[in-house]
XYZ file of N, CA and C in Angstrom:
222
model
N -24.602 20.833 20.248
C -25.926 20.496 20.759
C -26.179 21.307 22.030
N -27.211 22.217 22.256
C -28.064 22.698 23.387
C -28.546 21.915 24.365
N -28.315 21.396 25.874
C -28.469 20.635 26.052
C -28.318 21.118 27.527
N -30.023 21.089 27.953
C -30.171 21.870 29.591
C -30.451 20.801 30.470
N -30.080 20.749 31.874
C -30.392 19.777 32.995
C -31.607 20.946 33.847
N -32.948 20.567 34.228
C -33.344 21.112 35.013
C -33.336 20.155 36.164
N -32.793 21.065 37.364
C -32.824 20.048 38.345
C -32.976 20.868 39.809
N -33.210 20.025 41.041
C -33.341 20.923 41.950
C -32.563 20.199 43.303
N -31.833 20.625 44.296
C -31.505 20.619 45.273
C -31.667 19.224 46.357
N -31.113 18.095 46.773
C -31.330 16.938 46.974
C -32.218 16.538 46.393
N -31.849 16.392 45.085
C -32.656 15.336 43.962
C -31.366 13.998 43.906
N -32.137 13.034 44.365
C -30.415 11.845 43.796
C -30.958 11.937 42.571
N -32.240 11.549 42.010
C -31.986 11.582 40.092
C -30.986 12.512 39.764
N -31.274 13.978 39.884
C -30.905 14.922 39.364
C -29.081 14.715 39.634
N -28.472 14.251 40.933
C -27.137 14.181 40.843
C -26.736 12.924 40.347
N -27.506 12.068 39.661
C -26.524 11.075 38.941
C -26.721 11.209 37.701
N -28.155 12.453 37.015
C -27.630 12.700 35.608
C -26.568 13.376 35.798
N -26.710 14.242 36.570
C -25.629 15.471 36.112
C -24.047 14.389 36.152
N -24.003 13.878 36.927
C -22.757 13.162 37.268
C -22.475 12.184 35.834
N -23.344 11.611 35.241
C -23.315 11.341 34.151
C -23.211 11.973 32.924
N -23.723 12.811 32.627
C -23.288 14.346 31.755
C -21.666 14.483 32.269
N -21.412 14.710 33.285
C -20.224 14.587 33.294
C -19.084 14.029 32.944
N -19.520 12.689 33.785
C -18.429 11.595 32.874
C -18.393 11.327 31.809
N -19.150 11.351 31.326
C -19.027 11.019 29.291
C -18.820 12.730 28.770
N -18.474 13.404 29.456
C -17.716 14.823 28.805
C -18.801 15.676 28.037
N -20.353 14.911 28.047
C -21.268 15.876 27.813
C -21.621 17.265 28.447
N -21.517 18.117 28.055
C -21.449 19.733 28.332
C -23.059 20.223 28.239
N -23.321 20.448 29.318
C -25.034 21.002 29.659
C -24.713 22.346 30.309
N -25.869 22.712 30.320
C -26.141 23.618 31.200
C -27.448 23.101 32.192
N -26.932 24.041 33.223
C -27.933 23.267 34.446
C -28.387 24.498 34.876
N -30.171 24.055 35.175
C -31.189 25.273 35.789
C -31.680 24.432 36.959
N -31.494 24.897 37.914
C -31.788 24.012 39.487
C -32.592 25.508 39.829
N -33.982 24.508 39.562
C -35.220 25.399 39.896
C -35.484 26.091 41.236
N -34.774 25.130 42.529
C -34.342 26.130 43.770
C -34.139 27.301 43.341
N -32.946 27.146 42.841
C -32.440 28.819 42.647
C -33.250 29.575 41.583
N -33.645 28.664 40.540
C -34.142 29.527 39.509
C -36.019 29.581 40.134
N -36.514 30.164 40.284
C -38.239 28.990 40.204
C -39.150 29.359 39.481
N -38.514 30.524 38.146
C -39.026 31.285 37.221
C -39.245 29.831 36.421
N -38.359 29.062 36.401
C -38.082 27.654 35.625
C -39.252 26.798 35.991
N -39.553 26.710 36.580
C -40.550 25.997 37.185
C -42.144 25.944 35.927
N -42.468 27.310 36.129
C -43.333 27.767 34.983
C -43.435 26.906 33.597
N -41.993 27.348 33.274
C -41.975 26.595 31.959
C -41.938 25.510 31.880
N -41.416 24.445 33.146
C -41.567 23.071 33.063
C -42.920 22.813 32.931
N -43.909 23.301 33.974
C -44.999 22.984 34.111
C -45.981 23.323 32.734
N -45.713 24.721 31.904
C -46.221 24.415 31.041
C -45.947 23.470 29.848
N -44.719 22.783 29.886
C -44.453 21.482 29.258
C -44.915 20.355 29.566
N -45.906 20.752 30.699
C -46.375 19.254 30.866
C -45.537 18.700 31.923
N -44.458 18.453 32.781
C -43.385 18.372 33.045
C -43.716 18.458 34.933
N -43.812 17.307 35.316
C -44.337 17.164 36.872
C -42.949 16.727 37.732
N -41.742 16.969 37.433
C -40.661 16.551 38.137
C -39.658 16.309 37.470
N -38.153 16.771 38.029
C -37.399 16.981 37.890
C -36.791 15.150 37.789
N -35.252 14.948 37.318
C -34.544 15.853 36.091
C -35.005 15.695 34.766
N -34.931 16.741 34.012
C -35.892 16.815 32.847
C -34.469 17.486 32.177
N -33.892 16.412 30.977
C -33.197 16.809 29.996
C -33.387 16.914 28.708
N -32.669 18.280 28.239
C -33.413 18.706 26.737
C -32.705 18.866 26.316
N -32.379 18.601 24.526
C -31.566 18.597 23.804
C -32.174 18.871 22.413
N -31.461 19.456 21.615
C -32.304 19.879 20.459
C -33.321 18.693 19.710
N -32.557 17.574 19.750
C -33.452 16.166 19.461
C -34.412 15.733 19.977
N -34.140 15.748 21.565
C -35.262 15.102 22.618
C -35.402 15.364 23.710
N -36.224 15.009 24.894
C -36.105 15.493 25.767
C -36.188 14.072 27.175
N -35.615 14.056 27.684
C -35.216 12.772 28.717
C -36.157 13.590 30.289
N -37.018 12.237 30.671
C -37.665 12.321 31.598
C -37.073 11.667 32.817
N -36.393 11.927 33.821
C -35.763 10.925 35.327
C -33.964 10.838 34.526
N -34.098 10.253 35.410
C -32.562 9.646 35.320
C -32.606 8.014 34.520
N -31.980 8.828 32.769
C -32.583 7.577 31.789
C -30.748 6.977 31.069
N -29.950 6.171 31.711
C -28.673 5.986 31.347
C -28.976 5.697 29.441
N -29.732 4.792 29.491
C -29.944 4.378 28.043
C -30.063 5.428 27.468
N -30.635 6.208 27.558
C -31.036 7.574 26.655
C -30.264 8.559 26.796
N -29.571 8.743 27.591
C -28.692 9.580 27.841
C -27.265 9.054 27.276
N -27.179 7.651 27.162
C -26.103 7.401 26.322
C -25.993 8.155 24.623
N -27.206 8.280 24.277
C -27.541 8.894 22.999
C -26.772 9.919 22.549
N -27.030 11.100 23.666
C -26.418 12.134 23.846
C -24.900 12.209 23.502
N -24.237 10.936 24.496
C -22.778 10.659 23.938
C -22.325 11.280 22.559
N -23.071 10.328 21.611
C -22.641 9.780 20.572
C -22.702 11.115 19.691
C-alpha cells in the first residue's frame, strides 16, 4: 500500500499520526510541506485546507483520525 503523510513543522496532529504510523509498523512516506511547499499546491487543489492529510490507495484521512488509521493496520 502507497501511503503518504503530508505534514508540516510543529503540527501536534501531524506528530501523533506520524508517531502512530509508526507504532503499528505502518510504513509511509512523509511530505512536510515546510520543506516541500510545491506540496502545498496539490493539497489545495484537493480541496485540502490543513494538514495531516493521509493517503492511501483506498482513502484518504483528514486530522489525526486513530479509528481510521487503525484501518490502515490491518
Amino acid at each position: 500500500m502507497n501511503i503518504k503523510l503530508f505534514s508540516k513543522n510543529n503540527c501536534m496532529q501531524c506528530k501523533m499520526a506520524k508517531r502512530f504510523l509508526s507504532d503499528n509498523h505502518i510504513s509511509f512516506e512523509e511530505i512536510n510541506i515546510d520543506n516541500q511547499p510545491e506540496a502545498i499546491e496539490f493539497l489545495k487543489e484537493q480541496g485540502f485546507q490543513s494538514v495531516p492529510i493521509i493517503t492511501s490507495d483506498a482513502q484518504t484521512i483528514i486530522g489525526f483520525r486513530p479509528d481510521q488509521l487503525r484501518q490502515l493496520a490491518s
